[in-house]
Coordinates of C-alpha atoms in Angstrom, one line a residue:
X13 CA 11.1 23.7 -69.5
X14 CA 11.1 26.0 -66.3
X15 CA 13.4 28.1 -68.1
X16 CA 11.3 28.8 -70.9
X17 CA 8.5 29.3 -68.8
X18 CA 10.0 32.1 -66.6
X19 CA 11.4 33.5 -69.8
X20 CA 7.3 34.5 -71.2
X21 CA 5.8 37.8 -69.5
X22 CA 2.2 38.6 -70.2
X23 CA 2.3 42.5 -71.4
X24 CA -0.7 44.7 -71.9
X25 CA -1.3 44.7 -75.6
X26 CA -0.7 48.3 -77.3
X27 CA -2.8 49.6 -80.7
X28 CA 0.9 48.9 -82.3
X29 CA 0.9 44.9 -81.4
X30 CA -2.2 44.7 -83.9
X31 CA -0.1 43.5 -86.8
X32 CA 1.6 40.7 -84.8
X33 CA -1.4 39.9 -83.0
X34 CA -2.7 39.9 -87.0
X35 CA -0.2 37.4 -87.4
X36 CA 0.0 34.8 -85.3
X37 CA -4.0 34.4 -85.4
X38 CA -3.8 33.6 -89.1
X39 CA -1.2 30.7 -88.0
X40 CA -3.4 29.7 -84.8
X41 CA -7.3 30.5 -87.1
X42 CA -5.4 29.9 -90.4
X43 CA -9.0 28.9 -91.1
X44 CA -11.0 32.0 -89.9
X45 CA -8.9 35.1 -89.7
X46 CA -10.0 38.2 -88.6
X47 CA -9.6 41.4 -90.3
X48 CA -6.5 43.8 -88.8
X49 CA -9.9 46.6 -88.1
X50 CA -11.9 44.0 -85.8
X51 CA -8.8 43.2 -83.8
X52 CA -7.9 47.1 -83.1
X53 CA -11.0 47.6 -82.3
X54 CA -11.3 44.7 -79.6
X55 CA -8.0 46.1 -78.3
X56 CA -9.4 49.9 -77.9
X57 CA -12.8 48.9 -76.4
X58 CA -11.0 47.2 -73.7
X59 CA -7.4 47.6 -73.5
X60 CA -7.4 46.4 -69.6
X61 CA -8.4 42.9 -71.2
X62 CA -5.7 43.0 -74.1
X63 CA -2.8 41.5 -73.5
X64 CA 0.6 39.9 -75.2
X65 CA 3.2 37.3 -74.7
X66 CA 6.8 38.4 -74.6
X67 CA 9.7 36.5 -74.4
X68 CA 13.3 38.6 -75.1
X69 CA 11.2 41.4 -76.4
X70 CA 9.3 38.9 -79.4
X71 CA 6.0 38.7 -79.1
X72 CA 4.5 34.6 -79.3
X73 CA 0.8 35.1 -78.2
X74 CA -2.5 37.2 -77.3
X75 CA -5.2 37.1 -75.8
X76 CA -8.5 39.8 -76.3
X77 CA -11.3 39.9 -73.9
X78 CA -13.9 42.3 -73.0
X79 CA -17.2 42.7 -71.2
X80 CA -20.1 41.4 -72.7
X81 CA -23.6 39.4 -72.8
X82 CA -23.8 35.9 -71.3
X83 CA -24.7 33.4 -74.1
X84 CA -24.7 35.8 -76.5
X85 CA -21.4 35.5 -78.2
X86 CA -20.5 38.2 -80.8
X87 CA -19.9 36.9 -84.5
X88 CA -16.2 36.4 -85.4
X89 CA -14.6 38.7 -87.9
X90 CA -17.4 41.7 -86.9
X91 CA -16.7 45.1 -85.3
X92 CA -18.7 45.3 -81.7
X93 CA -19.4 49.1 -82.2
X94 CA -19.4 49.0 -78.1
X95 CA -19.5 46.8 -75.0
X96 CA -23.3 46.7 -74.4
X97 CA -24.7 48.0 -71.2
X98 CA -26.3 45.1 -70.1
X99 CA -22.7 43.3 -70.2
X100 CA -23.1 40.4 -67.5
X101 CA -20.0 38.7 -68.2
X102 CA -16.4 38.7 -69.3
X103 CA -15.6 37.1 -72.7
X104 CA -12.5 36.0 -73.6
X105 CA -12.6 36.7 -77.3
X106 CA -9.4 34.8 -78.3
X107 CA -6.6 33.3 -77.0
X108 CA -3.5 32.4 -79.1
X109 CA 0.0 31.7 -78.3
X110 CA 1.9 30.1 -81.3
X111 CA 2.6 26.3 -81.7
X112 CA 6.4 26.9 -79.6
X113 CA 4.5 28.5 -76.7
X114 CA 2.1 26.0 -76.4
X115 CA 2.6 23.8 -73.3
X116 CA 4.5 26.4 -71.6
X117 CA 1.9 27.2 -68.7
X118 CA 1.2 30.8 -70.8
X119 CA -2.2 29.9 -71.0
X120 CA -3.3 29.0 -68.0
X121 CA -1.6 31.7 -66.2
X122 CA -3.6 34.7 -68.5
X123 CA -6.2 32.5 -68.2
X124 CA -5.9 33.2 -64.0
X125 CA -5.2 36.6 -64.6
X126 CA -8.3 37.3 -66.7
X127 CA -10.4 35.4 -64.4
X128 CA -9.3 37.8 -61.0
X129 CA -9.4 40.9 -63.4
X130 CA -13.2 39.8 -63.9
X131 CA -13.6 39.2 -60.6
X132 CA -12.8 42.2 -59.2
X133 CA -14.5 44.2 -62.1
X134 CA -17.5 42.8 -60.5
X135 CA -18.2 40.0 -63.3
X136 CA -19.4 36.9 -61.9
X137 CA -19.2 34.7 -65.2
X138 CA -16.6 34.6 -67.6
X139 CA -17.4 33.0 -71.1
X140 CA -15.7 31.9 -74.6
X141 CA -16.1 30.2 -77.3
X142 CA -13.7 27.0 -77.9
X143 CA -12.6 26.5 -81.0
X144 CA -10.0 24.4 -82.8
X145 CA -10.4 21.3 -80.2
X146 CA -9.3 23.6 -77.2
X147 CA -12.1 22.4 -74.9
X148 CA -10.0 20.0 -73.0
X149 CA -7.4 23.0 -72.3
X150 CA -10.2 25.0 -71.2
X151 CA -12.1 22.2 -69.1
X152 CA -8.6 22.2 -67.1
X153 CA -9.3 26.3 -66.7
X154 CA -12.5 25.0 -64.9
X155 CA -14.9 26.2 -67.9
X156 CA -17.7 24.1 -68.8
X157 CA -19.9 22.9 -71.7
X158 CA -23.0 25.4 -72.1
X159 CA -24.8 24.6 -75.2
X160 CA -28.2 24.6 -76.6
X161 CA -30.0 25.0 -80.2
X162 CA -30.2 28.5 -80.1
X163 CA -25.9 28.9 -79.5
X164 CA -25.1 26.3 -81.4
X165 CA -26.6 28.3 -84.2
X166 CA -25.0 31.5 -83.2
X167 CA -21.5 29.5 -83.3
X168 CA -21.5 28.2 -86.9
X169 CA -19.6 30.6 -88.0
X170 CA -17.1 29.9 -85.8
X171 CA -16.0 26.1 -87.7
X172 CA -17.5 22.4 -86.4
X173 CA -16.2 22.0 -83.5
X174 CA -16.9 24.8 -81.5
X175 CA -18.4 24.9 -78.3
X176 CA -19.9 28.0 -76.0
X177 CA -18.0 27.7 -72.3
X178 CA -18.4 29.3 -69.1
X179 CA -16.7 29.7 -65.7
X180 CA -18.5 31.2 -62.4
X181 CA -16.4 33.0 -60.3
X182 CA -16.4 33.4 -56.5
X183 CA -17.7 36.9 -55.7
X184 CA -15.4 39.4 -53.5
X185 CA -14.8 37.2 -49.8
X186 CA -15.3 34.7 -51.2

């Protein structure tokens, strides 16, 4: 498996990966797709947090994030219209690497990557939603569990089983 896994190279995502991104989120949110205008716009609001896994030049996985409002996570399948001022933490909208790239150590090395970018953006906190029974992966990523009535409310539209997860970061020296 080391093969394979020096084989995948995290790319920054490009306005023209939107229709594969498209693609492999209605395999990985079969369920919940989002529409080809939401994802574009994710991608142009914050292209430093865009990103795509390559292997030989096919692309397996994304993964969107942006700036935005600590346990305030933005519906799914709605345009964001801007990253808002007051934006106190990084939110990793969606990561998805299709079922062959799974296990491959992909994930938890944009997972890293996003983390440092945050970091050194000045973002203290980053946040996501987990959806599809990911919570164990992102437990391992050193997110936890932060729920309440109000954001479990806020996160029925994301399916049953998902669950609002943050990570503190060190600050700069630390």
């Amino acid at each position: 498996m080391t093969e394979k896994n020096t084989a995948h190279r995290w790319r920054p995502a490009d306005a023209a990966d939107v229709g594969v991104i498209y693609d492999i989120q209605c395999i990985s949110h079969a369920l919940q797709p989002e529409a080809h205008d939401v994802l574009l716009e994710r991608l142009l609001l914050c292209p430093q947090g865009c990103f795509v896994l390559e292997n030989g030049g096919v692309v397996s996985g994304y993964v969107l994030s942006h700036p935005w409002v600590r346990r305030a996570p933005p519906p799914i399948d709605a345009r964001l219209g801007a990253i808002p001022a007051e934006a106190d933490a990084w939110y990793l909208h969606d990561l998805a690497l299709l079922p062959g790239t799974r296990g491959s150590g992909a994930g938890a090395k944009i997972s890293a990557l996003l983390a440092e970018q945050a970091r050194l953006a000045g973002y203290r906190t980053v946040a996501l939603v987990s959806v599809n029974g990911s919570q164990g992966f992102w437990e391992g990523q050193g997110f936890s569990v932060c729920m309440d009535d109000a954001l479990a409310a806020k996160l029925e539209c994301y399916g049953g089983q998902a669950v609002y997860m943050e990570r503190d970061l060190p600050g700069r020296g630390s």
